[in-house]
mmCIF file of N, CA and C in Angstrom:
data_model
loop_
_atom_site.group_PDB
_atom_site.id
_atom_site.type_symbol
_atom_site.label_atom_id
_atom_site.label_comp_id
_atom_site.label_asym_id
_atom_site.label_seq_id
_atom_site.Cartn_x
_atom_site.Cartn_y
_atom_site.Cartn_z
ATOM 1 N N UNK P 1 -34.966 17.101 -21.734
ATOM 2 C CA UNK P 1 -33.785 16.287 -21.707
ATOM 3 C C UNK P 1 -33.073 16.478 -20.364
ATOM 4 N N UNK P 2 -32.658 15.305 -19.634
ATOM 5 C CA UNK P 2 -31.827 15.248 -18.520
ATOM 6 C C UNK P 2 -30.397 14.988 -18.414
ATOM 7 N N UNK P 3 -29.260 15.717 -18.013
ATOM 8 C CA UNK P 3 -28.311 15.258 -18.066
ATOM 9 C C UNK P 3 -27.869 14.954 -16.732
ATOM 10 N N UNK P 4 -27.520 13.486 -16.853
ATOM 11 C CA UNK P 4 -26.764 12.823 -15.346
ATOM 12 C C UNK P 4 -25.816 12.506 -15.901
ATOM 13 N N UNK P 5 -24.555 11.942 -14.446
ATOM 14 C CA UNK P 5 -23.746 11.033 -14.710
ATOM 15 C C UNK P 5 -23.109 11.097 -13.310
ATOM 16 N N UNK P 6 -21.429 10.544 -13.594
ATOM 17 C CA UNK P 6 -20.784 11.019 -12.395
ATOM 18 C C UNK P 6 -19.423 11.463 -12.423
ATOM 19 N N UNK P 7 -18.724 11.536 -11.362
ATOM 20 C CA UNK P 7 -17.559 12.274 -11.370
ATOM 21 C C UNK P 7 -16.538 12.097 -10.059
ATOM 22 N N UNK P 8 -15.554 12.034 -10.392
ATOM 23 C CA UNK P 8 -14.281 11.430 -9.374
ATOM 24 C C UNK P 8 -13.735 12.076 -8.654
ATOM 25 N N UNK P 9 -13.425 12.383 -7.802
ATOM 26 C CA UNK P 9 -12.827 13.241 -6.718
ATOM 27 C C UNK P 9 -11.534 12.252 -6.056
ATOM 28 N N UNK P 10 -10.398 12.436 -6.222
ATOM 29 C CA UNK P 10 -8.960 12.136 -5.326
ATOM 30 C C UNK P 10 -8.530 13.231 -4.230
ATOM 31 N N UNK P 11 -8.591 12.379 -3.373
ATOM 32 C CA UNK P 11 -7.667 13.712 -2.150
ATOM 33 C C UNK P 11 -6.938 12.462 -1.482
ATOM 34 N N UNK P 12 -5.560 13.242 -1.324
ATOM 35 C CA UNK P 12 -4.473 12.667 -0.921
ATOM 36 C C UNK P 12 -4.635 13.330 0.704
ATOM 37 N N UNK P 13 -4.927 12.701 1.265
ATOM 38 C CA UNK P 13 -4.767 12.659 2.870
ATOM 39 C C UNK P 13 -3.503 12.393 3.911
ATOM 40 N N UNK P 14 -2.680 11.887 3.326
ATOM 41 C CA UNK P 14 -1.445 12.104 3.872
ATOM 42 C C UNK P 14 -0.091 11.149 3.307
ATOM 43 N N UNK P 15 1.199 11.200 4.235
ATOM 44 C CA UNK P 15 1.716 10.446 3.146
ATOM 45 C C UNK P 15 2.995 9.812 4.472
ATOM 46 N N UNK P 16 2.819 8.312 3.910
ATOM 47 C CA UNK P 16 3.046 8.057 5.158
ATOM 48 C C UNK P 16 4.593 6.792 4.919
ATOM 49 N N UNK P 17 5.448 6.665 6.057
ATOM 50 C CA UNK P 17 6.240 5.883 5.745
ATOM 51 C C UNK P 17 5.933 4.403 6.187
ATOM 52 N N UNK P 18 6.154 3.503 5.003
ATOM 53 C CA UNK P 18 5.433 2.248 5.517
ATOM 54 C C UNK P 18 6.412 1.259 4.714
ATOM 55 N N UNK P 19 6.831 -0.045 4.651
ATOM 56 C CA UNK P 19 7.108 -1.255 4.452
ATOM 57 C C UNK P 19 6.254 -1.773 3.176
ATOM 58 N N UNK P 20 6.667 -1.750 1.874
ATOM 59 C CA UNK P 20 5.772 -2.174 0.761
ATOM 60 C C UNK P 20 5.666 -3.852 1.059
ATOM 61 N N UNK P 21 4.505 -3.656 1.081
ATOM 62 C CA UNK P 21 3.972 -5.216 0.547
ATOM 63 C C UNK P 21 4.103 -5.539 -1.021
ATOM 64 N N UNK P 22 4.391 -5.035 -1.957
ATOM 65 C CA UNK P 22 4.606 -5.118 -3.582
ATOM 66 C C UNK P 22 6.209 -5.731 -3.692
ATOM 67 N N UNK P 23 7.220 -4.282 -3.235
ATOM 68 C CA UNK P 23 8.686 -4.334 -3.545
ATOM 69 C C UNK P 23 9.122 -4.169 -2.270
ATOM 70 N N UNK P 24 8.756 -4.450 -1.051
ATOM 71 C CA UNK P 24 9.506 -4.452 -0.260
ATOM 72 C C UNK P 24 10.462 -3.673 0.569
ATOM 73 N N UNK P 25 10.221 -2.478 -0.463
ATOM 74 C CA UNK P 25 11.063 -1.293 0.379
ATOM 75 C C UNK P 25 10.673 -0.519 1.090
ATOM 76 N N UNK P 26 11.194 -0.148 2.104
ATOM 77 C CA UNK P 26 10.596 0.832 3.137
ATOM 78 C C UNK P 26 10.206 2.008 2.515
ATOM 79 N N UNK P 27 9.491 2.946 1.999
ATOM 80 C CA UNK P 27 9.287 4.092 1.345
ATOM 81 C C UNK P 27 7.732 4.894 1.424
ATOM 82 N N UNK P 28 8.130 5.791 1.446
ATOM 83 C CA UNK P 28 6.706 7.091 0.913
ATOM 84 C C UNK P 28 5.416 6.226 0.535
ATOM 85 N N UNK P 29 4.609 5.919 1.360
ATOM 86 C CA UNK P 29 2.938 5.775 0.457
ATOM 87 C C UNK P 29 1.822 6.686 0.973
ATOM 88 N N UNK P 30 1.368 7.199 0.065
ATOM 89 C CA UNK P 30 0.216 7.950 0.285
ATOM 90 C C UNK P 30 -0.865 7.680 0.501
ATOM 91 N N UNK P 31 -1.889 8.404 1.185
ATOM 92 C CA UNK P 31 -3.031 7.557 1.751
ATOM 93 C C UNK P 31 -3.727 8.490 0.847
ATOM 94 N N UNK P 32 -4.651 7.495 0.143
ATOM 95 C CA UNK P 32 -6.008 8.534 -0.713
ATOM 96 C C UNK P 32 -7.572 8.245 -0.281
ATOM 97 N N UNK P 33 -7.847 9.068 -0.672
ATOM 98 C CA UNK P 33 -9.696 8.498 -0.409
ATOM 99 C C UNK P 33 -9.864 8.742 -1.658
ATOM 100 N N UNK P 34 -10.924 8.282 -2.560
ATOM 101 C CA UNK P 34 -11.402 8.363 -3.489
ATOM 102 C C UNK P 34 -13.120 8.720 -3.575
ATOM 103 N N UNK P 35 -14.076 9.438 -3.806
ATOM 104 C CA UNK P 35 -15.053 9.869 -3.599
ATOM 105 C C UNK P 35 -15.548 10.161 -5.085
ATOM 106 N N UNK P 36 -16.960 9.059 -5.461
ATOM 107 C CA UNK P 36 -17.300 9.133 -6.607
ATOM 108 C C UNK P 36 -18.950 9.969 -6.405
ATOM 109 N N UNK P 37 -19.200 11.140 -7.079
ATOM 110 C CA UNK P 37 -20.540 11.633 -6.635
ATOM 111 C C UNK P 37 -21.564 11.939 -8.475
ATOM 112 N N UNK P 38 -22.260 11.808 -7.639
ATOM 113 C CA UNK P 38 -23.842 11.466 -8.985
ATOM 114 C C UNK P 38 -24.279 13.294 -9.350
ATOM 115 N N UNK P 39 -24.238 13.289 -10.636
ATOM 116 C CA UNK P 39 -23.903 14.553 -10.868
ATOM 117 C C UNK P 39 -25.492 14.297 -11.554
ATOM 118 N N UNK P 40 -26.272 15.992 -11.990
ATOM 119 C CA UNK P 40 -27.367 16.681 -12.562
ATOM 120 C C UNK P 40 -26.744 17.723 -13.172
ATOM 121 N N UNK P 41 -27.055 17.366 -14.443
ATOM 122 C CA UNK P 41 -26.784 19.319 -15.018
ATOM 123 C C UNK P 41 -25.032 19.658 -14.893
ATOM 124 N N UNK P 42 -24.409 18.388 -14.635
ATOM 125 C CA UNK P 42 -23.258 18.791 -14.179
ATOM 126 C C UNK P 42 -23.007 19.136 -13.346
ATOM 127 N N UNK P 43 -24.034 19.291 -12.150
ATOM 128 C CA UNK P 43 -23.618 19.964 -10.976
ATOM 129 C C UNK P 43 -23.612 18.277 -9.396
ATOM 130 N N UNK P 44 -22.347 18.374 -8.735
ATOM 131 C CA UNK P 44 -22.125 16.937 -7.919
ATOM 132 C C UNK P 44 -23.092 17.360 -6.891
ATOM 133 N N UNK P 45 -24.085 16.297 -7.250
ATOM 134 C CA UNK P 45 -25.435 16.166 -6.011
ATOM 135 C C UNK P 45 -24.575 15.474 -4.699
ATOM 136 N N UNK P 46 -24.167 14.221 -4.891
ATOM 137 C CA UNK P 46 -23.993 13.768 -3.514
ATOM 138 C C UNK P 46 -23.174 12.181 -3.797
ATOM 139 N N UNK P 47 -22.590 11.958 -2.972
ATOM 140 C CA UNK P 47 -21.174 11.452 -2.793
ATOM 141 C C UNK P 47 -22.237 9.918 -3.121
ATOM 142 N N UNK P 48 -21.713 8.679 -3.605
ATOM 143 C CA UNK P 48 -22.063 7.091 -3.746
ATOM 144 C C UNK P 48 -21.446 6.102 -3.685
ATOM 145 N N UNK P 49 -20.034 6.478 -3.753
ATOM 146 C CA UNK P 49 -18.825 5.794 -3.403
ATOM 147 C C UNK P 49 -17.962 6.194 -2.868
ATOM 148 N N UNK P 50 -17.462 5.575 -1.737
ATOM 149 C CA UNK P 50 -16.309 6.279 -0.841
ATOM 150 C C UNK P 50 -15.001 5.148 -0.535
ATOM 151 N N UNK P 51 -13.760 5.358 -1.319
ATOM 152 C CA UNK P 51 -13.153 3.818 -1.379
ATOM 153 C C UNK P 51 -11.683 4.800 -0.798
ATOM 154 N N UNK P 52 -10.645 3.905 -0.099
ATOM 155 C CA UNK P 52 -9.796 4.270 0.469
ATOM 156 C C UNK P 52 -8.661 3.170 -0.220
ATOM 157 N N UNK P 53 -6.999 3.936 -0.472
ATOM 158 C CA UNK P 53 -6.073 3.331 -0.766
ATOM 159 C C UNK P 53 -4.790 3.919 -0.052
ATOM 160 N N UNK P 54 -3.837 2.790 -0.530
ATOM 161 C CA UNK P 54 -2.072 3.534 -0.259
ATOM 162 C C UNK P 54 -1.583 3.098 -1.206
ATOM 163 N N UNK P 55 -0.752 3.708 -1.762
ATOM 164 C CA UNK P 55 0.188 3.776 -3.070
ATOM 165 C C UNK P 55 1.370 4.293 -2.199
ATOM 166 N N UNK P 56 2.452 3.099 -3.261
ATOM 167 C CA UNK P 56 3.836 3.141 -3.038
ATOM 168 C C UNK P 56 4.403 4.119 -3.795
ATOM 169 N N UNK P 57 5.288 5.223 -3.292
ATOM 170 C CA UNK P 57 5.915 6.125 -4.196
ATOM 171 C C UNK P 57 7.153 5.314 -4.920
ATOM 172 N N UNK P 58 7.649 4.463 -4.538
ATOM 173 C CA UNK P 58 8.773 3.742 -4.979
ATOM 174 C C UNK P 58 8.497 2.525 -6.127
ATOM 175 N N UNK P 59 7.174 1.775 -6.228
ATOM 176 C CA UNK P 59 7.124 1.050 -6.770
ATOM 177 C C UNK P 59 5.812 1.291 -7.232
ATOM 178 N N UNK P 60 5.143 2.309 -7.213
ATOM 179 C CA UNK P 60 3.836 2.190 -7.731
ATOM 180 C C UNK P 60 2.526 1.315 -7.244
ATOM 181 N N UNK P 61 2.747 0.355 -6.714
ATOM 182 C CA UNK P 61 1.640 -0.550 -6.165
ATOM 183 C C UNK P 61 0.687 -0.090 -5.115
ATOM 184 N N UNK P 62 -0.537 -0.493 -5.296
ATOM 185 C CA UNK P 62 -1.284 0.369 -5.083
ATOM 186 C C UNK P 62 -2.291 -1.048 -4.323
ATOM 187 N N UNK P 63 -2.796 -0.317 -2.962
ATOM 188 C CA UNK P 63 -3.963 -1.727 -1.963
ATOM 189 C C UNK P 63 -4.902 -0.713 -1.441
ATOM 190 N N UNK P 64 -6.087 -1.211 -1.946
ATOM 191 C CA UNK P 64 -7.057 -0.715 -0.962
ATOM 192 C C UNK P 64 -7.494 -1.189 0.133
ATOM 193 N N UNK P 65 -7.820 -0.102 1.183
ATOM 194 C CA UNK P 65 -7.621 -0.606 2.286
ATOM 195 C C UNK P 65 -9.110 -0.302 2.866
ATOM 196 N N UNK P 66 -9.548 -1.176 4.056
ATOM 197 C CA UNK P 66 -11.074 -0.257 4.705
ATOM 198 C C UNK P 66 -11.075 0.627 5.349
ATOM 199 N N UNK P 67 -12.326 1.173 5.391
ATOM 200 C CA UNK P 67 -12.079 3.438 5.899
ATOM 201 C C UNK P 67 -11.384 2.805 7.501
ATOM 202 N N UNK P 68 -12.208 1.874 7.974
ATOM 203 C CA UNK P 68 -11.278 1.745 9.658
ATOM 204 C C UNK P 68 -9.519 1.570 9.779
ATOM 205 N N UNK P 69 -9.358 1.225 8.644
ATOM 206 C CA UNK P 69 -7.892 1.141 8.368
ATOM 207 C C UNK P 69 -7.491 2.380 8.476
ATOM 208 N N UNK P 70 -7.651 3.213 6.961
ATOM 209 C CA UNK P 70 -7.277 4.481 6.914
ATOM 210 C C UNK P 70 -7.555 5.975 7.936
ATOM 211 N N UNK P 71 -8.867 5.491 8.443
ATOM 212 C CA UNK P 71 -8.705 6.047 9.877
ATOM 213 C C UNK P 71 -7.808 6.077 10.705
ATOM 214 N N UNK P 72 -7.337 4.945 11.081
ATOM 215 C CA UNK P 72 -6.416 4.738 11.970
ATOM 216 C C UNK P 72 -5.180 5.422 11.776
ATOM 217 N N UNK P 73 -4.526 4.971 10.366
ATOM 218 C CA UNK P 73 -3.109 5.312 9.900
ATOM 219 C C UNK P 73 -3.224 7.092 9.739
ATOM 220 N N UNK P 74 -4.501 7.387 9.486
ATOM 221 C CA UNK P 74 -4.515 8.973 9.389
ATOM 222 C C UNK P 74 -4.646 9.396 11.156
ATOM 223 N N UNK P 75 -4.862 8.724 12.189
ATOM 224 C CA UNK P 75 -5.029 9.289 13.470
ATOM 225 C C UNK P 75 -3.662 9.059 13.509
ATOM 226 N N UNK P 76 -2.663 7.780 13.598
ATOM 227 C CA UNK P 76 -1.244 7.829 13.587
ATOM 228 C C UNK P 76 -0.495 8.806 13.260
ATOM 229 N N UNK P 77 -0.782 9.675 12.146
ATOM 230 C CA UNK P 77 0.138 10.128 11.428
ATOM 231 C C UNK P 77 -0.200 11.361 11.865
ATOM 232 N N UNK P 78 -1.429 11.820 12.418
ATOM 233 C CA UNK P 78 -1.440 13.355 12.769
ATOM 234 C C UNK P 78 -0.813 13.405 14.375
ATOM 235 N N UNK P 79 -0.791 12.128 15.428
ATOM 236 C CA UNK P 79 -0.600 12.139 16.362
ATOM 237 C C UNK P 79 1.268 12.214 16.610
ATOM 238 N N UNK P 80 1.795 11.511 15.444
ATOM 239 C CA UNK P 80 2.945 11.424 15.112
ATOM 240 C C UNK P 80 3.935 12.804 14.668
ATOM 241 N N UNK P 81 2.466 13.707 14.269
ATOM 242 C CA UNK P 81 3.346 15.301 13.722
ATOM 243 C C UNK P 81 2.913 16.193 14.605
ATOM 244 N N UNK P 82 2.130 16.077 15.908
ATOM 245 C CA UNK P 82 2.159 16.806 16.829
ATOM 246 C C UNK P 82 3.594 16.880 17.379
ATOM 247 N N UNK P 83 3.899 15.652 17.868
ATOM 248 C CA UNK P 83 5.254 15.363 18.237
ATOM 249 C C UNK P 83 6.424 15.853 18.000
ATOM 250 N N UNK P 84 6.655 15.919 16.265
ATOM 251 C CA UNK P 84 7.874 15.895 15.303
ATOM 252 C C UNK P 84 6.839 17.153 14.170
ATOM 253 N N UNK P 85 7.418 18.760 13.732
ATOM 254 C CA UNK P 85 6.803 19.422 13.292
ATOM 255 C C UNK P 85 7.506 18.830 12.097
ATOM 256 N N UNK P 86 8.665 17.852 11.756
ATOM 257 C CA UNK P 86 9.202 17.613 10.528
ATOM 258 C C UNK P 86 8.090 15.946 10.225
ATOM 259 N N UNK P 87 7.451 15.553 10.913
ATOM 260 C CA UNK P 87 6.632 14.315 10.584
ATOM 261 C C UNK P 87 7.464 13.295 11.040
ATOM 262 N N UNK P 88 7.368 12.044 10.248
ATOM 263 C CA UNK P 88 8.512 10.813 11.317
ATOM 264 C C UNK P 88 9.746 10.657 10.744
ATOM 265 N N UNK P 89 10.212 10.242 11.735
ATOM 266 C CA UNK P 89 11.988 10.312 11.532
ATOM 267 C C UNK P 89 12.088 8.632 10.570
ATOM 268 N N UNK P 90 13.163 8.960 9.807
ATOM 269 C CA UNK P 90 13.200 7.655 8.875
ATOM 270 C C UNK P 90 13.181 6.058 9.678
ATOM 271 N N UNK P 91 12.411 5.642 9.137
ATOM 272 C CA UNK P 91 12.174 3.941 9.134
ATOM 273 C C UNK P 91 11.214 3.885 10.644
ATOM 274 N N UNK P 92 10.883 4.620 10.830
ATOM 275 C CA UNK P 92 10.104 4.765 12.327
ATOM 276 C C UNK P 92 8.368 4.973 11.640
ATOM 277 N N UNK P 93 8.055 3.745 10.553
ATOM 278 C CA UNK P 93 6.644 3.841 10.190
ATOM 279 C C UNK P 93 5.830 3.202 11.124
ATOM 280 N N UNK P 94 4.631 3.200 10.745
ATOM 281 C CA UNK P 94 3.892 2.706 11.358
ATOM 282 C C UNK P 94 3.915 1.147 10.854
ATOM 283 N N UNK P 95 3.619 1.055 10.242
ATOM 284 C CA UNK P 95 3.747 -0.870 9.864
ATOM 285 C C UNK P 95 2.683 -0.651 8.365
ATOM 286 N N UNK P 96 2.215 -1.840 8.257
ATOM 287 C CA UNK P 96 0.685 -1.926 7.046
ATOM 288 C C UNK P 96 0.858 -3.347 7.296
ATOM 289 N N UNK P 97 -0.937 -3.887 7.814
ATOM 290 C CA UNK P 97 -0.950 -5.235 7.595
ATOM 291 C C UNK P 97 -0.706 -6.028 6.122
ATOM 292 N N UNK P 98 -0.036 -7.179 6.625
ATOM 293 C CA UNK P 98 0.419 -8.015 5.308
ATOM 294 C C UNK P 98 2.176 -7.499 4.743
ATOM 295 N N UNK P 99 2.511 -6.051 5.326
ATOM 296 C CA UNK P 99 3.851 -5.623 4.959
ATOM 297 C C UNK P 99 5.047 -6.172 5.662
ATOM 298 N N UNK P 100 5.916 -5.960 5.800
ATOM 299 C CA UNK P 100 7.287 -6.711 6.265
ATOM 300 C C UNK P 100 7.227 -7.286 7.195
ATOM 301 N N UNK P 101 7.811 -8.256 7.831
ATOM 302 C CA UNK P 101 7.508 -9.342 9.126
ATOM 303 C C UNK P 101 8.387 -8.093 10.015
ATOM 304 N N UNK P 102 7.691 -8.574 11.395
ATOM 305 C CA UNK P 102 8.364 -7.526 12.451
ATOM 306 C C UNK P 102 6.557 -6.917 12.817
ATOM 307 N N UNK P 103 6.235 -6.054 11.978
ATOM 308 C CA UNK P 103 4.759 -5.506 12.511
ATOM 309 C C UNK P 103 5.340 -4.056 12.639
ATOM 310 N N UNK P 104 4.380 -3.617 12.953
ATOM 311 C CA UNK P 104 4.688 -2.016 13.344
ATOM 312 C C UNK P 104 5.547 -1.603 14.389
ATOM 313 N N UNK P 105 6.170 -0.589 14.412
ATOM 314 C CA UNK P 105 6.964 -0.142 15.026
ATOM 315 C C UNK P 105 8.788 -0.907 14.545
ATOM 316 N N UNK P 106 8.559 -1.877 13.407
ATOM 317 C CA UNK P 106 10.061 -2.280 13.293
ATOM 318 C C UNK P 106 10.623 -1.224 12.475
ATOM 319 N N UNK P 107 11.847 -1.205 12.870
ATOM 320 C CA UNK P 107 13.173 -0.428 11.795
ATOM 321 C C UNK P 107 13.389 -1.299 10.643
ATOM 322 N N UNK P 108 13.476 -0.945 9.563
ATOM 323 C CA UNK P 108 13.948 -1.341 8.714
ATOM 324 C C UNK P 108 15.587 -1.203 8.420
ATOM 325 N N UNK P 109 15.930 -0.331 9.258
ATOM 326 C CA UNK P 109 16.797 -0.129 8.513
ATOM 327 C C UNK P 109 18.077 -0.667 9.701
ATOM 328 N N UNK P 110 17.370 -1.227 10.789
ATOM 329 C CA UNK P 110 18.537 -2.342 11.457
ATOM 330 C C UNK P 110 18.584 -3.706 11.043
ATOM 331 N N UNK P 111 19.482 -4.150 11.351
ATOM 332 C CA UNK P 111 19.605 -5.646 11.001
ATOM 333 C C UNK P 111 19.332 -6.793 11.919
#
């Protein structure tokens, strides 16, 4: 008798300030990878799915995005805390395509 199957792996990779495309508010989304691997015996042979997202801490909504995306926003965000050992100063996100008109680098919080 053989036992297969598979098994889910979440790692939260960083957490970033961005412009919801859902609710609109400037707030906390986290960047995840998701990594699904093909298990024997219970034991995870090797990775078969590799899917990338951001989730809104404020509203829950949740977009997956492509790894070149999340690449990027994860090179942003480490290049951004070299800078600042506290990470970014409020409303100074990076942007997310499809999120608030303006593009990256706008304040939200001017008028």
């Amino acid at each position: 008798m053989i036992i297969f199957g598979t098994r889910g792996y979440l790692y939260q990779l960083a957490v970033l300030t961005l412009v919801c495309g859902w609710c609109g508010n400037p707030a906390a989304h986290t960047l995840r990878k998701r990594v699904t691997k093909f298990t024997l015996f219970f034991v995870p042979l090797f990775p078969f799915s590799t899917k990338f997202a951001t989730q809104c801490t404020f509203c829950g909504g949740e977009q997956q995005i492509p790894k070149e995306q999340a690449e990027q926003l994860l090179a942003q965000h480490m290049a951004a805390q070299q800078g600042n050992p506290f990470g970014q100063a409020p409303g100074q996100g990076q942007g997310h395509p499809g999120y608030a008109p303006g593009g990256p680098g706008r304040n939200p919080y001017q008028n």
